[in-house]
């Protein structure tokens, strides 16, 4: 598995290095020195620690005797990491824009080139999404690996994923980029969690800004540097390196245009103080150097950077370069195939909107994840949208046929407060575990049918048995999962049973028409409430495939048998068996489908994850909507003599709503679609969001790709777009 993963990772980052123009015209040579002793573990500790590991020979000669041996430049880092750092643990520090991320990419590629079969695989992961208070490091890293490399989400043994197994056997070298991107409150606990995760033989690489790493150690008296790690600090670029880089590959005419800038770099001007990092030098070249096929008249004159009246301080030049970068990336090109599909003004507005979303809605994360775009809207927005859809579907079905009484709406509205009280009091006080959804569904089915039949036996008439049982079943199916989520399967079943019993009993008592308007309104309101509230439990990561759930199959069979009994009581045993068998088969198929990781032979990308999740959405919608719609419609048609057509129409209204509802619960695409359309109508996002992001990454160089997410070329660019006037 590790050898296969190594090939995937190398292809991923080799392609990304080319897209990031790492070799255009050549990688800027970086130099580094050993960090101050206060930011690193002592060298004696590193040597002693590595020597104490079981079966370790890392401390044997030619291990250096002190940290001075880790000073280096350019491509030395892989050799230093493998040959001179006995623990294979390293912290890379640097100023903003100093080239930390690109140095990590080069390190990964070099390590993979040198790697022997069976060796650890370096995997780059952004720290921005980690909440150390919610997940320990190994659990978070396992999830991230499963998202970025979907094949690793598959089980390698019972209850152990491939990602977890690779971690446990030290076949993964975590390369953590952007430790400084964690907020101030999380960094101390994150550093403690990293130290706790470092067992014997486990290597690690972490990058951070110098100030944030130092502040983390000073902020918490219990914080210590990364255990057993050497620490290097990137230095500013040499002036001669910058001059050579800016003038390389230009025509004589273009070189003359750069002459004032190159001369200013030899002095103590604000420009010379600004162009000292790869970020600033790269932005200057992108903005002022013509691309292939462009004329000099198409680009701005770099001499404007020498205007000390306009740019009296380095900060003014930095802001100018950030502000000029987006318009230059989307400027017109003489080659039609190279022209941007979007005007610079619109593209800049959308990028500002995305940057603001990352900074304000998602706590300054750097990951542009399409499945998290719904956080740009109010938390109630999607709840209301799905609630309205469910309410309209149920109201339409109630208006189409006269067999649907008001009991469903009244029962749901009565049972929901009881269920929410159970969740917030009894269940919250007990230990929780996974599986509450299926447990709540089973309990809700049983309680709903029992409550409906109890109401029928006490207050109804023989011809209402099927109607009241169906009412109770619908109520139990609606409220059971809501109260079961967040509890263990057994407690979820008990909560679903109690809630379903109460709802079914009340629904059975009111299983009659109070008049068309009252029935439609109450049923629509009840289904809107239950549909919307359940959206709080929707998944937050994209689905990648399916697996079979034994519990889901069992629930489907129980539902089919229940409907068969109801039809048999109303018509004949033969019809009941036929209908029940058909419903049991289709419902078991639908109920057994659960979203899960699928086998993928390459690293995930934003479009790939979206395609898989969208496919899962439509499959789930069809698998649940069709059997629910047909069985409900046929049952209504049988109970309502001579009304098969109207019953099928009413049933399909309910089926479509149920299918979309389940699809939105188990996948992220439904939420993404609703919020994306809303944002596009407002003008905050383009209609073709993924195509826009792909273009910004592949052709414009505004974004970079890290697995299934995009990021701005640099966090400083994101911050500038989100905060400028």
Short mmCIF file of C-alpha atoms in Angstrom, two decimals, residues 42-506:
data_model
loop_
_atom_site.label_atom_id
_atom_site.label_comp_id
_atom_site.label_asym_id
_atom_site.label_seq_id
_atom_site.Cartn_x
_atom_site.Cartn_y
_atom_site.Cartn_z
CA UNK A 42 18.59 20.23 22.19
CA UNK A 43 20.79 18.31 19.78
CA UNK A 44 21.90 15.94 22.56
CA UNK A 45 18.23 15.09 23.15
CA UNK A 46 17.74 14.27 19.47
CA UNK A 47 20.72 11.92 19.40
CA UNK A 48 19.82 10.23 22.70
CA UNK A 49 16.18 9.83 21.70
CA UNK A 50 16.97 8.21 18.36
CA UNK A 51 19.52 5.89 19.96
CA UNK A 52 16.92 4.67 22.49
CA UNK A 53 14.36 3.63 19.89
CA UNK A 54 13.95 -0.14 19.48
CA UNK A 55 16.10 -1.46 16.64
CA UNK A 56 17.31 2.03 15.74
CA UNK A 57 20.66 2.73 14.13
CA UNK A 58 19.91 6.37 13.33
CA UNK A 59 22.31 7.73 15.95
CA UNK A 60 25.30 5.86 14.54
CA UNK A 61 27.99 7.77 12.59
CA UNK A 62 28.02 9.88 10.49
CA UNK A 63 25.44 11.58 12.73
CA UNK A 64 26.64 15.18 13.33
CA UNK A 65 27.55 16.36 16.77
CA UNK A 66 25.61 19.63 16.81
CA UNK A 67 22.84 21.61 15.10
CA UNK A 68 25.27 23.68 13.02
CA UNK A 69 25.40 20.80 10.55
CA UNK A 70 21.81 21.43 9.41
CA UNK A 71 22.60 24.81 7.82
CA UNK A 72 22.19 24.54 4.05
CA UNK A 73 20.70 25.83 0.83
CA UNK A 74 18.60 24.90 -2.20
CA UNK A 75 18.40 21.08 -2.61
CA UNK A 76 20.36 20.16 0.54
CA UNK A 77 17.28 19.68 2.71
CA UNK A 78 16.46 16.07 1.72
CA UNK A 79 20.02 14.95 2.44
CA UNK A 80 20.08 16.86 5.73
CA UNK A 81 16.73 15.37 6.73
CA UNK A 82 17.72 11.78 5.96
CA UNK A 83 21.40 11.75 6.88
CA UNK A 84 21.94 14.36 9.57
CA UNK A 85 18.71 14.49 11.63
CA UNK A 86 18.61 11.18 13.55
CA UNK A 87 14.93 11.46 14.55
CA UNK A 88 13.67 12.51 11.09
CA UNK A 89 11.73 15.33 12.74
CA UNK A 90 12.04 18.90 11.48
CA UNK A 91 10.42 22.29 12.06
CA UNK A 92 10.73 24.77 9.16
CA UNK A 93 10.32 28.40 10.24
CA UNK A 94 10.23 31.52 8.12
CA UNK A 95 8.72 34.95 7.58
CA UNK A 96 5.49 35.36 5.57
CA UNK A 97 6.16 34.56 1.93
CA UNK A 98 9.62 33.17 2.61
CA UNK A 99 8.94 29.99 0.59
CA UNK A 100 8.09 27.46 3.31
CA UNK A 101 5.36 25.65 1.36
CA UNK A 102 7.37 25.38 -1.85
CA UNK A 103 10.36 24.14 0.13
CA UNK A 104 8.13 21.41 1.59
CA UNK A 105 6.94 20.43 -1.90
CA UNK A 106 10.54 20.19 -3.10
CA UNK A 107 11.41 18.15 0.00
CA UNK A 108 8.55 15.71 -0.68
CA UNK A 109 9.57 15.20 -4.30
CA UNK A 110 13.21 14.71 -3.36
CA UNK A 111 12.36 12.25 -0.56
CA UNK A 112 10.14 10.25 -2.90
CA UNK A 113 12.93 10.14 -5.50
CA UNK A 114 15.32 8.78 -2.88
CA UNK A 115 12.76 6.47 -1.23
CA UNK A 116 13.43 2.71 -1.02
CA UNK A 117 10.53 0.24 -1.39
CA UNK A 118 8.71 -0.16 1.90
CA UNK A 119 9.86 3.21 3.24
CA UNK A 120 7.60 5.92 4.71
CA UNK A 121 5.65 8.13 2.33
CA UNK A 122 5.68 11.92 2.92
CA UNK A 123 2.15 13.35 2.79
CA UNK A 124 1.54 17.11 2.81
CA UNK A 125 -1.48 18.20 4.87
CA UNK A 126 -2.65 21.70 5.74
CA UNK A 127 -3.06 22.33 9.47
CA UNK A 128 -5.84 24.87 8.92
CA UNK A 129 -8.69 22.32 9.25
CA UNK A 130 -7.49 20.70 12.48
CA UNK A 131 -9.35 21.34 15.73
CA UNK A 132 -7.13 19.68 18.37
CA UNK A 133 -9.88 20.03 20.98
CA UNK A 134 -12.24 17.90 18.86
CA UNK A 135 -9.86 15.34 17.27
CA UNK A 136 -6.57 13.87 18.35
CA UNK A 137 -3.84 14.13 15.74
CA UNK A 138 -4.01 10.56 14.43
CA UNK A 139 -7.82 10.65 14.07
CA UNK A 140 -7.71 13.97 12.21
CA UNK A 141 -4.86 12.87 9.96
CA UNK A 142 -6.67 9.60 9.19
CA UNK A 143 -9.75 11.56 8.09
CA UNK A 144 -7.71 13.93 5.96
CA UNK A 145 -5.86 11.08 4.27
CA UNK A 146 -9.18 9.38 3.55
CA UNK A 147 -10.46 12.55 1.87
CA UNK A 148 -7.31 13.41 -0.07
CA UNK A 149 -6.54 9.80 -1.09
CA UNK A 150 -9.95 8.04 -1.16
CA UNK A 151 -8.42 4.56 -1.50
CA UNK A 152 -7.03 4.98 2.04
CA UNK A 153 -10.57 5.24 3.41
CA UNK A 154 -11.19 1.57 2.58
CA UNK A 155 -10.88 -0.93 5.45
CA UNK A 156 -7.63 -2.89 5.61
CA UNK A 157 -8.87 -4.96 8.55
CA UNK A 158 -12.05 -4.94 10.67
CA UNK A 159 -12.57 -1.41 12.03
CA UNK A 160 -9.14 -0.28 10.74
CA UNK A 161 -8.81 1.81 7.60
CA UNK A 162 -5.83 1.66 5.29
CA UNK A 163 -4.82 5.16 6.39
CA UNK A 164 -4.85 4.16 10.06
CA UNK A 165 -2.85 1.01 9.38
CA UNK A 166 -0.18 2.95 7.47
CA UNK A 167 0.06 5.43 10.35
CA UNK A 168 0.34 2.72 12.98
CA UNK A 169 3.21 1.11 11.08
CA UNK A 170 5.09 4.40 10.61
CA UNK A 171 4.72 4.17 6.83
CA UNK A 172 3.52 7.77 6.60
CA UNK A 173 5.69 10.84 7.16
CA UNK A 174 3.28 13.69 8.06
CA UNK A 175 4.36 16.98 6.47
CA UNK A 176 2.21 19.62 8.17
CA UNK A 177 2.04 22.96 6.40
CA UNK A 178 0.80 26.16 8.01
CA UNK A 179 0.93 25.50 11.76
CA UNK A 180 0.66 29.29 12.14
CA UNK A 181 -2.74 29.19 10.37
CA UNK A 182 -4.30 27.69 13.48
CA UNK A 183 -5.79 30.41 15.64
CA UNK A 184 -4.02 31.61 18.78
CA UNK A 185 -6.19 29.53 21.13
CA UNK A 186 -5.64 26.24 19.28
CA UNK A 187 -1.89 26.37 18.68
CA UNK A 188 -0.74 25.43 22.24
CA UNK A 189 -3.10 22.44 22.42
CA UNK A 190 -2.12 21.47 18.86
CA UNK A 191 1.58 21.46 19.76
CA UNK A 192 0.86 19.32 22.83
CA UNK A 193 -1.18 16.93 20.70
CA UNK A 194 1.66 16.63 18.18
CA UNK A 195 4.14 15.81 20.93
CA UNK A 196 1.78 13.20 22.37
CA UNK A 197 1.44 11.53 18.96
CA UNK A 198 5.20 11.16 18.41
CA UNK A 199 6.01 7.59 19.29
CA UNK A 200 9.33 5.83 18.69
CA UNK A 201 10.39 5.89 15.05
CA UNK A 202 7.75 8.35 13.86
CA UNK A 203 9.08 11.26 11.84
CA UNK A 204 7.35 14.55 11.16
CA UNK A 205 7.86 17.86 9.38
CA UNK A 206 6.07 21.05 10.48
CA UNK A 207 6.20 24.53 8.93
CA UNK A 208 5.24 27.77 10.65
CA UNK A 209 5.94 31.46 10.75
CA UNK A 210 8.63 32.30 13.24
CA UNK A 211 6.62 34.72 15.38
CA UNK A 212 3.59 32.44 15.75
CA UNK A 213 5.73 29.45 16.71
CA UNK A 214 7.66 31.49 19.26
CA UNK A 215 4.46 32.99 20.67
CA UNK A 216 2.97 29.50 21.07
CA UNK A 217 5.89 28.47 23.25
CA UNK A 218 5.59 31.66 25.33
CA UNK A 219 1.78 31.60 25.50
CA UNK A 220 1.52 28.36 27.49
CA UNK A 221 4.06 27.57 30.25
CA UNK A 222 3.53 23.85 29.57
CA UNK A 223 4.35 24.13 25.84
CA UNK A 224 7.68 22.75 24.67
CA UNK A 225 9.17 22.66 21.15
CA UNK A 226 8.29 19.73 18.93
CA UNK A 227 9.84 16.78 20.71
CA UNK A 228 13.00 15.44 19.12
CA UNK A 229 12.85 17.87 16.18
CA UNK A 230 15.61 19.93 14.62
CA UNK A 231 14.59 23.46 13.66
CA UNK A 232 15.69 25.63 10.74
CA UNK A 233 14.84 29.22 9.83
CA UNK A 234 14.67 30.44 6.24
CA UNK A 235 16.74 33.51 5.42
CA UNK A 236 15.92 36.47 3.19
CA UNK A 237 16.85 36.21 -0.48
CA UNK A 238 20.23 37.50 -1.55
CA UNK A 239 20.08 40.63 -3.73
CA UNK A 240 22.12 39.05 -6.50
CA UNK A 241 19.69 36.09 -6.58
CA UNK A 242 16.71 38.43 -6.95
CA UNK A 243 18.40 40.44 -9.72
CA UNK A 244 19.27 37.31 -11.67
CA UNK A 245 15.77 35.84 -11.25
CA UNK A 246 13.93 38.99 -12.41
CA UNK A 247 16.16 39.42 -15.48
CA UNK A 248 16.37 35.76 -16.51
CA UNK A 249 14.63 34.74 -19.74
CA UNK A 250 13.67 38.29 -20.83
CA UNK A 251 14.34 39.93 -24.17
CA UNK A 252 16.89 42.81 -24.31
CA UNK A 253 14.04 45.34 -24.57
CA UNK A 254 12.22 43.87 -21.57
CA UNK A 255 15.47 43.76 -19.61
CA UNK A 256 15.97 47.52 -20.19
CA UNK A 257 12.51 48.13 -18.73
CA UNK A 258 13.62 46.35 -15.57
CA UNK A 259 16.87 48.33 -15.29
CA UNK A 260 15.55 50.96 -12.82
CA UNK A 261 14.18 48.19 -10.59
CA UNK A 262 17.41 46.19 -10.69
CA UNK A 263 19.38 49.32 -9.86
CA UNK A 264 17.07 50.17 -6.95
CA UNK A 265 17.60 46.71 -5.47
CA UNK A 266 21.27 47.64 -4.90
CA UNK A 267 20.25 50.52 -2.60
CA UNK A 268 18.33 50.96 0.64
CA UNK A 269 15.01 51.91 -1.00
CA UNK A 270 11.58 50.57 0.09
CA UNK A 271 11.62 48.38 -3.03
CA UNK A 272 14.87 46.70 -1.98
CA UNK A 273 13.38 46.01 1.47
CA UNK A 274 10.26 44.48 -0.13
CA UNK A 275 11.68 42.11 -2.75
CA UNK A 276 13.42 39.83 -0.26
CA UNK A 277 11.00 36.88 -0.23
CA UNK A 278 9.97 34.44 -2.97
CA UNK A 279 6.35 35.59 -2.65
CA UNK A 280 7.06 39.25 -3.40
CA UNK A 281 9.58 38.46 -6.14
CA UNK A 282 7.17 36.00 -7.76
CA UNK A 283 4.31 38.52 -7.69
CA UNK A 284 6.51 41.21 -9.26
CA UNK A 285 7.54 38.91 -12.08
CA UNK A 286 3.93 37.75 -12.68
CA UNK A 287 2.64 41.33 -12.86
CA UNK A 288 5.37 43.03 -14.89
CA UNK A 289 6.94 40.32 -17.03
CA UNK A 290 5.15 39.52 -20.31
CA UNK A 291 3.90 35.98 -20.81
CA UNK A 292 4.63 33.95 -23.93
CA UNK A 293 2.98 35.65 -26.90
CA UNK A 294 2.33 38.95 -25.08
CA UNK A 295 3.75 42.29 -26.11
CA UNK A 296 5.43 44.67 -23.69
CA UNK A 297 2.58 47.14 -24.16
CA UNK A 298 0.17 44.61 -22.60
CA UNK A 299 1.90 44.70 -19.21
CA UNK A 300 2.58 47.45 -16.72
CA UNK A 301 5.95 49.17 -16.55
CA UNK A 302 7.92 47.91 -13.51
CA UNK A 303 9.56 51.32 -13.13
CA UNK A 304 6.48 52.46 -11.18
CA UNK A 305 7.75 50.40 -8.24
CA UNK A 306 10.64 52.87 -7.88
CA UNK A 307 8.28 55.80 -7.18
CA UNK A 308 9.08 56.58 -3.54
CA UNK A 309 6.41 59.30 -3.39
CA UNK A 310 3.73 56.73 -4.28
CA UNK A 311 5.31 53.91 -2.28
CA UNK A 312 7.13 55.50 0.68
CA UNK A 313 7.27 52.26 2.72
CA UNK A 314 7.67 48.55 1.95
CA UNK A 315 4.11 47.89 3.18
CA UNK A 316 2.73 50.15 0.45
CA UNK A 317 4.56 48.15 -2.22
CA UNK A 318 3.32 44.88 -0.72
CA UNK A 319 -0.30 46.05 -0.86
CA UNK A 320 0.17 47.29 -4.41
CA UNK A 321 1.57 43.94 -5.58
CA UNK A 322 -1.31 42.03 -3.99
CA UNK A 323 -3.89 44.41 -5.49
CA UNK A 324 -2.33 44.33 -8.98
CA UNK A 325 -1.92 40.55 -9.10
CA UNK A 326 -5.55 39.56 -9.81
CA UNK A 327 -6.07 42.07 -12.67
CA UNK A 328 -2.75 40.99 -14.22
CA UNK A 329 -3.70 37.30 -13.97
CA UNK A 330 -6.95 37.95 -15.87
CA UNK A 331 -5.60 40.43 -18.40
CA UNK A 332 -6.38 39.85 -22.07
CA UNK A 333 -4.08 37.64 -24.10
CA UNK A 334 -3.52 37.73 -27.89
CA UNK A 335 -3.94 33.94 -28.07
CA UNK A 336 -7.69 33.12 -27.77
CA UNK A 337 -6.91 29.79 -26.08
CA UNK A 338 -5.09 31.66 -23.29
CA UNK A 339 -7.77 34.26 -22.64
CA UNK A 340 -9.76 34.14 -19.44
CA UNK A 341 -13.45 33.29 -19.72
CA UNK A 342 -14.19 35.87 -17.04
CA UNK A 343 -13.49 39.58 -16.94
CA UNK A 344 -10.96 40.70 -14.37
CA UNK A 345 -13.48 42.87 -12.52
CA UNK A 346 -15.94 40.00 -12.01
CA UNK A 347 -13.22 37.50 -11.18
CA UNK A 348 -11.81 39.85 -8.56
CA UNK A 349 -15.24 40.31 -6.97
CA UNK A 350 -15.76 36.55 -6.73
CA UNK A 351 -12.28 35.97 -5.32
CA UNK A 352 -12.86 38.70 -2.74
CA UNK A 353 -16.13 36.96 -1.79
CA UNK A 354 -14.36 33.62 -1.40
CA UNK A 355 -11.55 35.17 0.64
CA UNK A 356 -14.07 36.90 2.90
CA UNK A 357 -15.91 33.60 3.36
CA UNK A 358 -12.68 31.89 4.45
CA UNK A 359 -11.69 34.68 6.81
CA UNK A 360 -15.05 35.45 8.42
CA UNK A 361 -17.33 32.42 8.04
CA UNK A 362 -14.72 29.69 8.52
CA UNK A 363 -12.32 31.16 11.05
CA UNK A 364 -9.45 32.18 8.73
CA UNK A 365 -8.98 28.73 7.24
CA UNK A 366 -7.11 28.57 3.94
CA UNK A 367 -8.95 25.61 2.37
CA UNK A 368 -11.48 26.44 -0.36
CA UNK A 369 -13.57 23.27 0.02
CA UNK A 370 -16.64 23.20 -2.22
CA UNK A 371 -18.54 21.08 0.33
CA UNK A 372 -18.12 23.80 2.97
CA UNK A 373 -19.44 26.63 0.77
CA UNK A 374 -22.85 26.43 2.47
CA UNK A 375 -21.28 28.12 5.49
CA UNK A 376 -21.28 31.32 3.45
CA UNK A 377 -25.06 31.42 3.97
CA UNK A 378 -26.93 31.67 7.26
CA UNK A 379 -27.22 28.34 9.14
CA UNK A 380 -31.00 28.65 8.83
CA UNK A 381 -30.92 29.15 5.06
CA UNK A 382 -30.60 25.52 4.05
CA UNK A 383 -32.86 24.37 6.88
CA UNK A 384 -35.59 26.66 5.59
CA UNK A 385 -35.10 25.61 1.95
CA UNK A 386 -35.43 21.89 2.67
CA UNK A 387 -38.23 22.50 5.14
CA UNK A 388 -40.18 24.44 2.52
CA UNK A 389 -39.61 21.64 -0.02
CA UNK A 390 -40.89 18.97 2.37
CA UNK A 391 -43.85 21.11 3.38
CA UNK A 392 -44.86 21.83 -0.21
CA UNK A 393 -44.60 18.14 -1.15
CA UNK A 394 -46.75 17.00 1.78
CA UNK A 395 -49.24 19.81 1.31
CA UNK A 396 -49.58 18.94 -2.37
CA UNK A 397 -50.11 15.26 -1.61
CA UNK A 398 -52.73 16.10 1.01
CA UNK A 399 -54.58 18.29 -1.45
CA UNK A 400 -54.53 15.65 -4.21
CA UNK A 401 -56.20 12.83 -2.28
CA UNK A 402 -58.80 12.80 0.43
CA UNK A 403 -57.37 9.80 2.28
CA UNK A 404 -54.50 11.71 3.90
CA UNK A 405 -55.86 13.14 7.08
CA UNK A 406 -54.44 15.79 9.33
CA UNK A 407 -52.90 13.20 11.66
CA UNK A 408 -49.41 13.27 10.14
CA UNK A 409 -48.94 16.99 10.70
CA UNK A 410 -50.49 17.01 14.17
CA UNK A 411 -48.55 13.92 15.24
CA UNK A 412 -45.19 15.29 14.08
CA UNK A 413 -45.76 18.69 15.66
CA UNK A 414 -46.70 16.97 18.93
CA UNK A 415 -43.88 14.44 18.96
CA UNK A 416 -41.03 16.73 17.94
CA UNK A 417 -40.89 18.80 21.18
CA UNK A 418 -40.89 15.56 23.16
CA UNK A 419 -38.07 14.18 21.02
CA UNK A 420 -36.00 17.35 21.36
CA UNK A 421 -36.47 17.30 25.13
CA UNK A 422 -35.31 13.68 25.21
CA UNK A 423 -32.21 14.57 23.21
CA UNK A 424 -31.31 17.59 25.32
CA UNK A 425 -31.88 15.94 28.73
CA UNK A 426 -31.97 12.17 29.02
CA UNK A 427 -29.79 11.22 26.05
CA UNK A 428 -27.23 13.98 26.58
CA UNK A 429 -26.63 12.78 30.13
CA UNK A 430 -25.76 9.29 28.91
CA UNK A 431 -22.63 8.10 27.05
CA UNK A 432 -23.03 8.48 23.30
CA UNK A 433 -21.93 6.34 20.38
CA UNK A 434 -22.57 6.01 16.71
CA UNK A 435 -25.54 4.19 15.25
CA UNK A 436 -28.35 6.34 16.69
CA UNK A 437 -29.83 7.03 13.25
CA UNK A 438 -30.75 3.42 12.51
CA UNK A 439 -31.77 2.76 16.11
CA UNK A 440 -34.03 5.79 16.12
CA UNK A 441 -35.54 4.73 12.80
CA UNK A 442 -36.32 1.21 14.04
CA UNK A 443 -37.78 2.53 17.29
CA UNK A 444 -39.72 5.21 15.45
CA UNK A 445 -41.27 2.67 13.08
CA UNK A 446 -42.33 0.41 15.92
CA UNK A 447 -43.58 3.19 18.15
CA UNK A 448 -45.41 4.96 15.35
CA UNK A 449 -47.32 1.88 14.21
CA UNK A 450 -48.06 0.87 17.80
CA UNK A 451 -49.32 4.35 18.66
CA UNK A 452 -51.48 4.53 15.52
CA UNK A 453 -53.05 1.12 16.11
CA UNK A 454 -53.64 1.92 19.78
CA UNK A 455 -55.51 5.06 18.79
CA UNK A 456 -57.50 3.05 16.24
CA UNK A 457 -58.47 0.33 18.70
CA UNK A 458 -59.52 2.85 21.32
CA UNK A 459 -61.32 5.45 19.24
CA UNK A 460 -61.51 4.38 15.58
CA UNK A 461 -63.59 2.25 13.29
CA UNK A 462 -62.61 -0.95 11.42
CA UNK A 463 -62.28 0.79 8.07
CA UNK A 464 -59.62 3.17 9.43
CA UNK A 465 -57.05 0.54 10.50
CA UNK A 466 -54.77 0.94 7.50
CA UNK A 467 -55.07 4.72 7.52
CA UNK A 468 -54.14 5.15 11.17
CA UNK A 469 -51.31 2.60 10.95
CA UNK A 470 -49.92 4.41 7.92
CA UNK A 471 -50.18 7.71 9.80
CA UNK A 472 -48.25 6.26 12.72
CA UNK A 473 -45.62 4.76 10.41
CA UNK A 474 -45.06 8.10 8.68
CA UNK A 475 -44.73 9.93 11.98
CA UNK A 476 -42.34 7.35 13.43
CA UNK A 477 -40.15 7.42 10.31
CA UNK A 478 -40.02 11.22 10.56
CA UNK A 479 -39.28 11.74 14.24
CA UNK A 480 -37.26 8.59 14.99
CA UNK A 481 -33.97 9.56 13.28
CA UNK A 482 -34.16 13.08 14.72
CA UNK A 483 -34.17 11.93 18.32
CA UNK A 484 -31.89 8.93 17.71
CA UNK A 485 -28.91 10.82 16.27
CA UNK A 486 -26.19 11.49 18.82
CA UNK A 487 -27.07 8.51 21.01
CA UNK A 488 -26.18 4.85 21.01
CA UNK A 489 -28.23 2.50 18.86
CA UNK A 490 -30.11 1.06 21.86
CA UNK A 491 -30.92 4.40 23.41
CA UNK A 492 -31.79 5.82 20.01
CA UNK A 493 -34.28 2.98 19.52
CA UNK A 494 -35.87 3.67 22.92
CA UNK A 495 -36.09 7.39 22.19
CA UNK A 496 -37.57 6.67 18.76
CA UNK A 497 -40.06 4.24 20.28
CA UNK A 498 -41.28 6.73 22.87
CA UNK A 499 -41.49 9.60 20.42
CA UNK A 500 -43.07 7.49 17.69
CA UNK A 501 -45.62 6.09 20.16
CA UNK A 502 -46.68 9.56 21.30
CA UNK A 503 -46.79 10.91 17.74
CA UNK A 504 -48.63 7.89 16.38
CA UNK A 505 -51.17 7.99 19.19
CA UNK A 506 -51.90 11.69 18.72
#
